[in-house]
Short mmCIF file of C-alpha atoms in Angstrom, two decimals:
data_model
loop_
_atom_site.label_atom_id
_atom_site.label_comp_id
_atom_site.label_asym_id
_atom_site.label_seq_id
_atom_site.Cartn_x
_atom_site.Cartn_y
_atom_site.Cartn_z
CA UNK K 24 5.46 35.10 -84.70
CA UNK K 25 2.67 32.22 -84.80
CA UNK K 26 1.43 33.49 -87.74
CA UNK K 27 4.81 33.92 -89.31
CA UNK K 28 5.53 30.07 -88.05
CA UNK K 29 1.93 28.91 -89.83
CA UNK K 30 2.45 30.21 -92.90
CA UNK K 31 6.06 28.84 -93.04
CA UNK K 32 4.32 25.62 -92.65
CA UNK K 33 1.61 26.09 -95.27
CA UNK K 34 3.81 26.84 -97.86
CA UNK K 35 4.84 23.79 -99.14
CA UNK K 36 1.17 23.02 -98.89
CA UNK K 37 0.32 25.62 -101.35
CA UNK K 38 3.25 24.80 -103.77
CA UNK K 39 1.96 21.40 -103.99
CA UNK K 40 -1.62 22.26 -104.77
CA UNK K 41 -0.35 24.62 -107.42
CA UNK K 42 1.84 21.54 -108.75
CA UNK K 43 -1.04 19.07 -108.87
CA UNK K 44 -3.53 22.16 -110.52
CA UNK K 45 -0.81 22.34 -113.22
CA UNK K 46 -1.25 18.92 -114.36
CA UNK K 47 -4.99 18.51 -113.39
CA UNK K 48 -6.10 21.30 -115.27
CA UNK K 49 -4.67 20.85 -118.70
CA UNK K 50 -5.99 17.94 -119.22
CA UNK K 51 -9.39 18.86 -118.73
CA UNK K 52 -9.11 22.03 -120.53
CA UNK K 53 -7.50 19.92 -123.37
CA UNK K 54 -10.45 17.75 -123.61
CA UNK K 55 -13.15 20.56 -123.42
CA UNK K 56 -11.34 21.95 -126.53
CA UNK K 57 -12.65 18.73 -128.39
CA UNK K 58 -8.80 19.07 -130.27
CA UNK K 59 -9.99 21.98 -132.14
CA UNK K 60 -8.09 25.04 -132.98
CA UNK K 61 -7.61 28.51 -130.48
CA UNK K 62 -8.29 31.74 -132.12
CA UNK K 63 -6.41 33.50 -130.05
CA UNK K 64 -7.06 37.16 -131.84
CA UNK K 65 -11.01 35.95 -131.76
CA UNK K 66 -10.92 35.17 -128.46
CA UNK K 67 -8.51 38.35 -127.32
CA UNK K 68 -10.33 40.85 -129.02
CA UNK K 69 -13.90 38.90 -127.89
CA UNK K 70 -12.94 39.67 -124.23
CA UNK K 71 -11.78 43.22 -124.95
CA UNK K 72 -14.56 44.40 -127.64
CA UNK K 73 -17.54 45.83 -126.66
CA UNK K 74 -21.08 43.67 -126.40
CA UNK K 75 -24.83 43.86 -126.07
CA UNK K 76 -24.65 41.54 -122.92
CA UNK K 77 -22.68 41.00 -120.13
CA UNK K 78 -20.79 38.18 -119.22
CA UNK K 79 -21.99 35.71 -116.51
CA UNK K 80 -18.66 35.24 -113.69
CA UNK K 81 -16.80 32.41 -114.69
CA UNK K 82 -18.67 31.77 -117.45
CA UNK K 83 -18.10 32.24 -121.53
CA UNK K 84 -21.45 31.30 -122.81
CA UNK K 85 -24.21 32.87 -120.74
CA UNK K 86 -24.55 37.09 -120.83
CA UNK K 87 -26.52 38.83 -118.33
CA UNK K 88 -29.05 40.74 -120.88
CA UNK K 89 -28.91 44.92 -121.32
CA UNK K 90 -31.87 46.67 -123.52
CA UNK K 91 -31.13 46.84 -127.22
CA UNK K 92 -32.82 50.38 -128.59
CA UNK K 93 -32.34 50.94 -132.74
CA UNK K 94 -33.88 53.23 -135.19
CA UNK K 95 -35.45 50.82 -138.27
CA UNK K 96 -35.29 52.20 -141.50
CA UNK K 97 -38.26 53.83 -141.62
CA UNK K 98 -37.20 55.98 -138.79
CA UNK K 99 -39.46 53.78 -136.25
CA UNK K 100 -37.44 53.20 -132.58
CA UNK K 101 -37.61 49.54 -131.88
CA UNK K 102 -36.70 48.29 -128.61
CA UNK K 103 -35.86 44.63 -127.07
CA UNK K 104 -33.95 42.67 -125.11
CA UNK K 105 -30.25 41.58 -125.98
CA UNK K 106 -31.16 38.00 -124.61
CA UNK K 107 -33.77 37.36 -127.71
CA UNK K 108 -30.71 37.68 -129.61
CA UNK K 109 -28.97 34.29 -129.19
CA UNK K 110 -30.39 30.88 -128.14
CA UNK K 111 -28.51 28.26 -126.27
CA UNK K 112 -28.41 25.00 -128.21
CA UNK K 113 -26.31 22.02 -126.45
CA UNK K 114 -23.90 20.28 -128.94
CA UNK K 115 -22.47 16.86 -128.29
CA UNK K 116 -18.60 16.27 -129.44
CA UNK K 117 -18.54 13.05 -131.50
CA UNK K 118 -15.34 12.43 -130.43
CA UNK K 119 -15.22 12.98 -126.24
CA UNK K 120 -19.28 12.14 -125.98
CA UNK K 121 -19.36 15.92 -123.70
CA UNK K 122 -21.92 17.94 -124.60
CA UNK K 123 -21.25 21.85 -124.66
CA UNK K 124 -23.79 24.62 -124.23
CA UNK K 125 -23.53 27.47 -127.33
CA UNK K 126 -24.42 30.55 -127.80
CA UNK K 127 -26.21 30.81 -131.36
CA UNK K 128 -27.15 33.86 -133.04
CA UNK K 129 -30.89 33.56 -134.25
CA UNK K 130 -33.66 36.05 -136.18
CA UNK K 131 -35.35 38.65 -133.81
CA UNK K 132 -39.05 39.45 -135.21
CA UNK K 133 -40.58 42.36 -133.25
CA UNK K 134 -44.26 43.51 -134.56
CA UNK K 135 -45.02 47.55 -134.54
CA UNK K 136 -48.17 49.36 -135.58
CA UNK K 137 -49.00 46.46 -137.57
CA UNK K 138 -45.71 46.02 -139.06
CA UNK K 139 -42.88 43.57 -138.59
CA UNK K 140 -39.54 44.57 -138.04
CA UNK K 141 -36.55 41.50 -138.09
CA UNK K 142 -33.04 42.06 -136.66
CA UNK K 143 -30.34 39.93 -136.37
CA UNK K 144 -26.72 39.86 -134.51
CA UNK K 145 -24.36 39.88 -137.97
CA UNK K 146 -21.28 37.98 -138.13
CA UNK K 147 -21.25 37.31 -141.62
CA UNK K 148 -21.22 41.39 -142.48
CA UNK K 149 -19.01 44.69 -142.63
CA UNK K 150 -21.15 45.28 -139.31
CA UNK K 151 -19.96 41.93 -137.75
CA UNK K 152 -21.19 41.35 -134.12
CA UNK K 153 -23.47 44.48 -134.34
CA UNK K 154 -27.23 44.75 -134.34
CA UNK K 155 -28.47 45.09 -138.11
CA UNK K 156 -32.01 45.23 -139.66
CA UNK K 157 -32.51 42.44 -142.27
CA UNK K 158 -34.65 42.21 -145.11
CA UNK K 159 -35.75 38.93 -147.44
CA UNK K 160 -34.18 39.29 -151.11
CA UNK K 161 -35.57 37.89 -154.35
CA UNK K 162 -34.41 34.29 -155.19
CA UNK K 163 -32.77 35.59 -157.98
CA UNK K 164 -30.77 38.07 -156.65
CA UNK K 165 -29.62 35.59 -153.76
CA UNK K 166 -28.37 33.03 -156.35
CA UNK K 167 -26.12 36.08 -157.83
CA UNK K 168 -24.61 36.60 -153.96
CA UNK K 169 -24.04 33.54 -153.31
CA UNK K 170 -21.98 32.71 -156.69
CA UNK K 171 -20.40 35.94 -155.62
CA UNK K 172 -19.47 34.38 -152.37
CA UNK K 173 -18.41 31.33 -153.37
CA UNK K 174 -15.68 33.19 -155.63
CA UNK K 175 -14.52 35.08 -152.62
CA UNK K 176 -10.93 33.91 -152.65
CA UNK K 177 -11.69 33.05 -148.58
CA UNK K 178 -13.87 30.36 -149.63
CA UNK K 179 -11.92 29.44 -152.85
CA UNK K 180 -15.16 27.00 -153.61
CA UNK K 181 -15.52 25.44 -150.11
CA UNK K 182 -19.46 24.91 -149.87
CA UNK K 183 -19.17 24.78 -146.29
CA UNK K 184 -17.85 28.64 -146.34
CA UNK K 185 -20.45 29.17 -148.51
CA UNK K 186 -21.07 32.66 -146.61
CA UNK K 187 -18.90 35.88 -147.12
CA UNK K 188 -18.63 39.11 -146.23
CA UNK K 189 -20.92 41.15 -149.16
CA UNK K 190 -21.15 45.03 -149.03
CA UNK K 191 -25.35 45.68 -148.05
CA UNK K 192 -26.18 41.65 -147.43
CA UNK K 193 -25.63 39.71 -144.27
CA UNK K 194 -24.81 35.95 -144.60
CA UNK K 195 -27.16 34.14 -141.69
CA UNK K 196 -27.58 30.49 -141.60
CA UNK K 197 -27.10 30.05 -145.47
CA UNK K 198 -28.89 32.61 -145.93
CA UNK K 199 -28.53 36.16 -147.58
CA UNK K 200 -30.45 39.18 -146.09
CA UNK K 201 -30.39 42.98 -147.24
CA UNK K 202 -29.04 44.69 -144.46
CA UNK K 203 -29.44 48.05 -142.91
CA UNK K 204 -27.84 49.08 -140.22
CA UNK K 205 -29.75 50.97 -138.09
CA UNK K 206 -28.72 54.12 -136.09
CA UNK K 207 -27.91 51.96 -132.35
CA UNK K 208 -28.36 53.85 -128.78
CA UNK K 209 -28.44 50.76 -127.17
CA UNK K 210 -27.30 50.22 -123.65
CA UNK K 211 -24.24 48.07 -124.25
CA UNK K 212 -21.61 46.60 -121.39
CA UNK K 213 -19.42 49.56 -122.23
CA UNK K 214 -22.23 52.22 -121.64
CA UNK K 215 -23.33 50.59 -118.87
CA UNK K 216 -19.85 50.12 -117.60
CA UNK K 217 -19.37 53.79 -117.73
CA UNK K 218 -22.78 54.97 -116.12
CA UNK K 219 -21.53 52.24 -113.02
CA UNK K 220 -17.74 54.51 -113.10
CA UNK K 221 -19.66 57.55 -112.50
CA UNK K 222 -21.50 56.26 -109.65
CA UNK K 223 -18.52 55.29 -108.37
CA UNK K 224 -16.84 59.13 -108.59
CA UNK K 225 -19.81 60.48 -107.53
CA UNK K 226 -20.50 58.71 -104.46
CA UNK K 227 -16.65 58.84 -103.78
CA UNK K 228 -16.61 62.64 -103.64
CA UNK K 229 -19.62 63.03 -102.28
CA UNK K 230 -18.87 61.02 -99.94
CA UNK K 231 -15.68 63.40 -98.45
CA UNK K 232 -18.08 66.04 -99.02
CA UNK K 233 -20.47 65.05 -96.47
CA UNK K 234 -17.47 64.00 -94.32
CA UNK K 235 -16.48 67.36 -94.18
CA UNK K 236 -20.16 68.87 -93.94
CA UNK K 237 -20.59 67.40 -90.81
CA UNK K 238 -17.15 66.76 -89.21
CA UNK K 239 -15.87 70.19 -90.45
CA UNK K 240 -12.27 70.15 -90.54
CA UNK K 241 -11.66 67.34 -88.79
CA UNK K 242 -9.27 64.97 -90.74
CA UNK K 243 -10.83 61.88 -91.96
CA UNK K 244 -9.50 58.33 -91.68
CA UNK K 245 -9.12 55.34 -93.74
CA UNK K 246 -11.00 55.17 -96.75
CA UNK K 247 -11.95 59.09 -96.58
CA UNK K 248 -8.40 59.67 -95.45
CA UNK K 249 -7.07 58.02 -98.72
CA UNK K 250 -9.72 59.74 -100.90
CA UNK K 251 -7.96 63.40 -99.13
CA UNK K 252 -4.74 62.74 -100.20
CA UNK K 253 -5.45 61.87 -103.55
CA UNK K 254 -6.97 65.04 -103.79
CA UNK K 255 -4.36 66.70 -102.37
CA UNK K 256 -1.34 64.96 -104.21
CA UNK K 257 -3.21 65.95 -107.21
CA UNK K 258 -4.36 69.41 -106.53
CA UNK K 259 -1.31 70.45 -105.03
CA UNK K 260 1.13 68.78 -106.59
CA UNK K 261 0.23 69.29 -110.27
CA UNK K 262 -2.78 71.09 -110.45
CA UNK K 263 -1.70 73.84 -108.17
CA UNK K 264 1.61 74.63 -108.90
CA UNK K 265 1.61 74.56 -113.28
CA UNK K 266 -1.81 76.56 -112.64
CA UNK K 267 -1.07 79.03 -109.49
CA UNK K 268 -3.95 81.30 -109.23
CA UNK K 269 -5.77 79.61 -112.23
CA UNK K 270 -6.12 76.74 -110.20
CA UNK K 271 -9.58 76.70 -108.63
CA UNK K 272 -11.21 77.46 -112.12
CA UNK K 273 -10.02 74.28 -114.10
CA UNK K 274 -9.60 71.74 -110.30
CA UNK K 275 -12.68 70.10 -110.97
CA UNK K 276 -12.51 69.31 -114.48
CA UNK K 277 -9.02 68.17 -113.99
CA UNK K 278 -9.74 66.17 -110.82
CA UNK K 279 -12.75 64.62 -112.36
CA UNK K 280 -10.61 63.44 -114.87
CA UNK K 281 -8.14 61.67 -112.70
CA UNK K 282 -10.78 60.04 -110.68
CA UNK K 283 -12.77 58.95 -113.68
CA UNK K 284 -10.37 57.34 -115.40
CA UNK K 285 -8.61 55.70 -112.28
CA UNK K 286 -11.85 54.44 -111.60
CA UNK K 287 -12.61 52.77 -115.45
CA UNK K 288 -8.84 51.42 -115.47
CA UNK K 289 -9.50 49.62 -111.92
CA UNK K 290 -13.00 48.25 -112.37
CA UNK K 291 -11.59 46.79 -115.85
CA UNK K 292 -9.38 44.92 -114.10
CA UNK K 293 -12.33 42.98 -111.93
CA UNK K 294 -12.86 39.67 -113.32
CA UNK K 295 -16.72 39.55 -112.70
CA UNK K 296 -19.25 41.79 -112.94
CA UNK K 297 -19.64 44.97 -112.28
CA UNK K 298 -16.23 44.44 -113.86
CA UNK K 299 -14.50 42.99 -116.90
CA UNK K 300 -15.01 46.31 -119.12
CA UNK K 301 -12.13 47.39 -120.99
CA UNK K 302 -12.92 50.95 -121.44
CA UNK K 303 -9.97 53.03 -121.59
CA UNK K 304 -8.84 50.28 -123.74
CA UNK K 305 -11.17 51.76 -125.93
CA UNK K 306 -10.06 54.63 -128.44
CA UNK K 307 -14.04 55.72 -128.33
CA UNK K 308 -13.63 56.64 -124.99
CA UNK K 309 -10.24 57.72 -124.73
CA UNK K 310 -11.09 60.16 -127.69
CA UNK K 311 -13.73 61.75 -126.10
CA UNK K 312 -11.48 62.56 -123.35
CA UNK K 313 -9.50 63.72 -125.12
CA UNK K 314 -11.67 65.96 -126.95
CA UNK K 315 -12.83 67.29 -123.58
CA UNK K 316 -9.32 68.59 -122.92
CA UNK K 317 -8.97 70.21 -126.49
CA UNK K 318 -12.12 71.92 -126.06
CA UNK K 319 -11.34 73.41 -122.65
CA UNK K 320 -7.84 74.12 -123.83
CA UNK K 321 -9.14 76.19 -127.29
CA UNK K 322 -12.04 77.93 -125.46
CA UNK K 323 -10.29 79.48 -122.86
CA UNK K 324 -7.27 80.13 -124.63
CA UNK K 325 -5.47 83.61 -124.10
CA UNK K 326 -5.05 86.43 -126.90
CA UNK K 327 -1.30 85.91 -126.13
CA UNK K 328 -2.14 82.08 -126.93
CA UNK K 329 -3.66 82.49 -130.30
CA UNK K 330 -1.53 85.21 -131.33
CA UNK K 331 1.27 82.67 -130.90
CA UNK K 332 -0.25 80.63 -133.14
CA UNK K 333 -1.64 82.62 -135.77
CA UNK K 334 1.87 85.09 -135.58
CA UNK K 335 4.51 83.53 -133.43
CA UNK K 336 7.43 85.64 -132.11
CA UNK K 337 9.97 83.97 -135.24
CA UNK K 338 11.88 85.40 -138.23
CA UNK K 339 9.37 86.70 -140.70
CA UNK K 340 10.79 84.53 -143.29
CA UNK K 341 9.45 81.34 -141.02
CA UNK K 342 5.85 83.03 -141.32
CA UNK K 343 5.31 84.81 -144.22
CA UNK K 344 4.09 84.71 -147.12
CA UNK K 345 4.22 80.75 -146.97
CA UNK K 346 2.97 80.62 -143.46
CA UNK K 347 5.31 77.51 -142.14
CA UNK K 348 4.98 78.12 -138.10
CA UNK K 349 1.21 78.83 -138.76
CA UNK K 350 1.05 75.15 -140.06
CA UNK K 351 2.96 73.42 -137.81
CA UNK K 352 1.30 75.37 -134.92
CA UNK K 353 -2.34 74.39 -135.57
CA UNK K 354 -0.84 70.84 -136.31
CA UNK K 355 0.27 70.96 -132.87
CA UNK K 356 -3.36 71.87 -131.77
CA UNK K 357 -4.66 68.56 -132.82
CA UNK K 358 -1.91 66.46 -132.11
CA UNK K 359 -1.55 67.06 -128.26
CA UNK K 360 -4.89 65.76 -127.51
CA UNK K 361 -4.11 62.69 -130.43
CA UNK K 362 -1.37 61.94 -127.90
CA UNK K 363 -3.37 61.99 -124.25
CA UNK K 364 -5.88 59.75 -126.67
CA UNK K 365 -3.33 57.60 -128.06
CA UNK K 366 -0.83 57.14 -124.97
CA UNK K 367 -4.14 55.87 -123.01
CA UNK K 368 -5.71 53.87 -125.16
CA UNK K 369 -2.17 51.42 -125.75
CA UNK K 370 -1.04 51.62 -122.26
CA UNK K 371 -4.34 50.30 -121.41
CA UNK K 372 -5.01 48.20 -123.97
CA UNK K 373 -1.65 46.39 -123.85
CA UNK K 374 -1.78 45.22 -120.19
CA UNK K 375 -4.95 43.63 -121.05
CA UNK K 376 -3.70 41.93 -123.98
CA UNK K 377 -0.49 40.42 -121.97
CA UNK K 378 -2.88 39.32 -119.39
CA UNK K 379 -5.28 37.55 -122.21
CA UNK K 380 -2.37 36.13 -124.16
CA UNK K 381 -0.34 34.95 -120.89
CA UNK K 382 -3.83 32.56 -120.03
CA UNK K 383 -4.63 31.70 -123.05
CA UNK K 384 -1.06 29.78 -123.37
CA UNK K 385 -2.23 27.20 -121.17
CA UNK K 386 -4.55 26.35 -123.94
CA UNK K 387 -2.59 26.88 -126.46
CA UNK K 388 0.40 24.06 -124.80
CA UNK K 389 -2.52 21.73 -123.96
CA UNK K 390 -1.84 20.31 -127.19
CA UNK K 391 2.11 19.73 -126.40
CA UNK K 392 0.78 16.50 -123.52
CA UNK K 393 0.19 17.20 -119.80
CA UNK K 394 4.31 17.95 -119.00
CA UNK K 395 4.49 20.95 -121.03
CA UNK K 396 1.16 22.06 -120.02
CA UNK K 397 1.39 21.71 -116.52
CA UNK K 398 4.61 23.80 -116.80
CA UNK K 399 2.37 26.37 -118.87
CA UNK K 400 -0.14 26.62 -116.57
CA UNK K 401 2.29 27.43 -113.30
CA UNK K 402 4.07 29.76 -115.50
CA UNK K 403 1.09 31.77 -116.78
CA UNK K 404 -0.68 31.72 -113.51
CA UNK K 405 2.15 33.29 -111.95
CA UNK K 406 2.52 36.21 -114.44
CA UNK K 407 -0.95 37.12 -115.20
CA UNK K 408 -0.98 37.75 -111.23
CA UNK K 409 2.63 39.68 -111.71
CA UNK K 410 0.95 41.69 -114.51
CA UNK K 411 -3.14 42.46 -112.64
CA UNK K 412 -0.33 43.96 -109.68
CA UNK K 413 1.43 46.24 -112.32
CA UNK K 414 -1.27 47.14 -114.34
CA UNK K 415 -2.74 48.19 -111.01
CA UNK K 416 -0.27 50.37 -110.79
CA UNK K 417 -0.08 51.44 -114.27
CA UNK K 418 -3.72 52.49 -113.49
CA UNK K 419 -2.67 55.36 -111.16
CA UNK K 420 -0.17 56.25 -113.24
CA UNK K 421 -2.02 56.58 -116.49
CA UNK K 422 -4.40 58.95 -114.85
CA UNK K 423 -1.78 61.05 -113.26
CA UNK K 424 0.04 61.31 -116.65
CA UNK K 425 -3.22 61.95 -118.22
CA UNK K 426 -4.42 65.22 -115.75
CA UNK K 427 -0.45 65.88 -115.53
CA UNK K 428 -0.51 66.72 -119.43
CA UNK K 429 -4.08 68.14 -119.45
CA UNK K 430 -2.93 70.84 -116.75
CA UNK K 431 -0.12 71.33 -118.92
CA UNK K 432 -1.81 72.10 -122.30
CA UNK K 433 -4.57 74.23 -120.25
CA UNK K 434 -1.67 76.34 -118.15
CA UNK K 435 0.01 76.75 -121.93
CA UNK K 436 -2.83 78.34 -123.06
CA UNK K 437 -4.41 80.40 -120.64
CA UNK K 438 -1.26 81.70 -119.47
CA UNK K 439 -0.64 85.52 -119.61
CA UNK K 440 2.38 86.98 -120.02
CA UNK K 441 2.08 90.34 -118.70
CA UNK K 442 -0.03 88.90 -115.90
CA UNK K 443 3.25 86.96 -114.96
CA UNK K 444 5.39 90.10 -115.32
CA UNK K 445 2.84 91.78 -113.16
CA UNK K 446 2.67 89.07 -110.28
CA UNK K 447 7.00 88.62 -110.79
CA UNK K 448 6.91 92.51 -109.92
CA UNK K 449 4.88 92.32 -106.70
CA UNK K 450 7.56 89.60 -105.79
CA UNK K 451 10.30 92.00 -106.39
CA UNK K 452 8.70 94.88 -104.08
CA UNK K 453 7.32 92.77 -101.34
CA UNK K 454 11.06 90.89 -101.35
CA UNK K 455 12.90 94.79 -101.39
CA UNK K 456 10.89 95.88 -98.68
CA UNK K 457 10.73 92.62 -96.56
CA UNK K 458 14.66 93.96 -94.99
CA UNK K 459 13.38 97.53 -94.55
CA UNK K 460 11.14 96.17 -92.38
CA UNK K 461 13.44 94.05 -90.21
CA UNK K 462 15.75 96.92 -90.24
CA UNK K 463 13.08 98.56 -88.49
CA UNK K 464 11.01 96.13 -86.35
CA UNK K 465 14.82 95.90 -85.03
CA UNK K 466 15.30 99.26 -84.58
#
């Protein structure tokens, strides 16, 4: 009841401080645009892309470095950090007198067995914000790129756009560079995102499995107590009954799907680090889940399943001698994984983007004067938190669907016919003789 009485009197508090951040803030984040423009796709797909740093927390200039590892052209493995990749240089707006820290690409020179290798981060290339090897060209041939460039019909003359995107050069600082783009194993934030998700599964089921290695069967609590009925509401409820008795054999694929990709979808939803990773908002990813299932799902099909494919129970006129059911069958073999890749990737994708775009309004109606801003900012606030709680639950439910139509495809084609007629006539003679026997236990 006291608690229930203080935070009856706090509220107004709180609704006031809200008020006064919603006309505080847009001015100041007015001013540190400096009145330029918002590239709101730039800055959207920025913050969902992939990167050879990390972001500092609450920061959009600093990146906490990760090792870059390429293969040069001449099949030498170079490795360095991504923080040699970009210097900070402080720039002072003309206009406000605030000077701003920024993040500038610059020339990375490594030396190897006597030779020198340069690398650069391109954003003036068909490999834009990758790593790339560059090379120095003739003058000659430059002059012939950059006339080239200059009748790009993005530049249409402008000598301050002077650099376009040319197939095999890479525009840097007015500059034209043969590029090669070397074969990249580098540890970026999405690989090291995922190595952090699988510590996470791991130590979460190995942590019930000690539980139960030294309590028995005791039934855990809490956090281990939540952990148990996932796995049961999972096991149980879709993994055992679509699979019955083929259960046990494909539970810990299945499972380790679920938990793998409940665990990406929640950590990308952290703000700072280890967060901030948007990987099953990336079709890389989501494809290679999805190629998991097919290959599962092919290998340890049934006769019964490939005979349905290759010569499905239809009319022979649907089969032969143009073989239409054959065609749309193996379709259908590719296009139910496409679908657990697909579904994935946009649900995911899309809550980020709302989240992004419902922020990035309070910059963009900055420019409208402090009213409309302030209104903007209270507004957006309120549903990018509305949107982190349902893509929370989105999360869950995007990894049920996920194992849910994963257990399906696998139950589809392992299944056995005559090993369901078999198991529905041991039902039939247990059930006949199950009142014989309470005739006579009667008796």
């Amino acid at each position: 009841m006291i608690n229930k009485n203080m935070m009856n009197k706090k509220s107004p508090l709180i609704l006031i401080m809200i008020a006064l951040l919603s006309f505080i803030m847009p001015a100041k984040l007015s001013a540190s645009d400096g009145g330029k423009d918002i590239d709101v796709k730039e800055i959207i797909f920025h913050h969902l892309g992939d990167g050879y740093g990390w972001e500092v927390p609450f920061s959009h200039v600093y990146r906490i470095p990760l090792p870059v590892i390429v293969r040069a052209e001449d099949g030498k493995w170079i490795n360095f950090s991504s923080a040699r990749l970009t210097e900070y240089v402080e720039h002072k707006d003309p206009e406000t007198g605030e000077v701003h820290v920024i993040a500038e690409p610059r020339i990375v020179t490594i030396e190897k067995d006597g030779k020198k290798y340069q690398f650069v981060l391109a954003h003036v290339s068909k490999h834009k914000n990758k790593v790339v090897q560059i090379f120095p060209i003739p003058s000659d041939e430059e002059s012939r790129i950059k006339e080239e460039a200059m009748t790009n019909p993005e530049i249409q003359g402008d000598v301050e756009k002077a650099e376009a995107v040319i197939g095999g050069y890479v525009g840097f600082n007015e500059t034209y560079y043969r590029e090669y783009k070397p074969y990249d194993i580098s540890i970026t934030k999405n690989v090291l995102a995922l190595l952090i998700a699988t510590v996470i599964v791991t130590a979460m089921v190995m942590a019930v499995v000690g539980w139960y290695s030294r309590k028995g069967l005791k039934a855990p609590r809490k956090g281990m107590g939540f952990m148990e009925m996932l796995i049961d509401f999972i096991y149980s409820g879709v993994i055992k009954s679509t699979l019955h008795d083929r259960a046990k054999k494909y539970a810990p694929f299945l499972l380790t799907c679920f938990f793998f990709i409940l665990v990406m979808n929640l950590v990308g939803l952290i703000v700072i680090f280890p967060g901030g990773a948007n990987l099953t908002g990336n079709i890389a990813i989501t494809l290679v889940l999805a190629i998991l299932v097919f290959i599962v799902t092919n290998i340890m099909g049934s006769k019964h399943y490939w005979k349905e494919i290759f010569w499905p129970d239809v009319p022979l006129f649907l089969k032969f001698p143009i073989p239409i059911m054959q065609f749309i069958e193996i379709f259908g073999i590719f296009t139910k994984p496409a679908a657990l890749c697909v579904r994935l990737f946009a649900n995911m994708m899309g809550g980020h983007m709302i989240v992004i775009t419902l922020t990035l309004l309070i910059f963009i109606f900055a420019a409208f004067g402090a009213i409309a801003a302030g209104g903007s900012v209270f507004v957006s606030i309120l549903f990018s938190i509305f949107m982190l709680c349902l893509d929370v639950l989105v999360s869950f439910i995007q990894a049920y669907v996920f194992t849910l139509l994963a257990t399906i495809f696998i139950s589809m084609s392992t299944e056995n016919p005559h090993h369901g007629e078999k198991k529905q006539h041991e039902d039939n003679v247990l059930t006949e003789k199950a009142p014989e026997t309470s005739v006579q236990t009667a008796e």
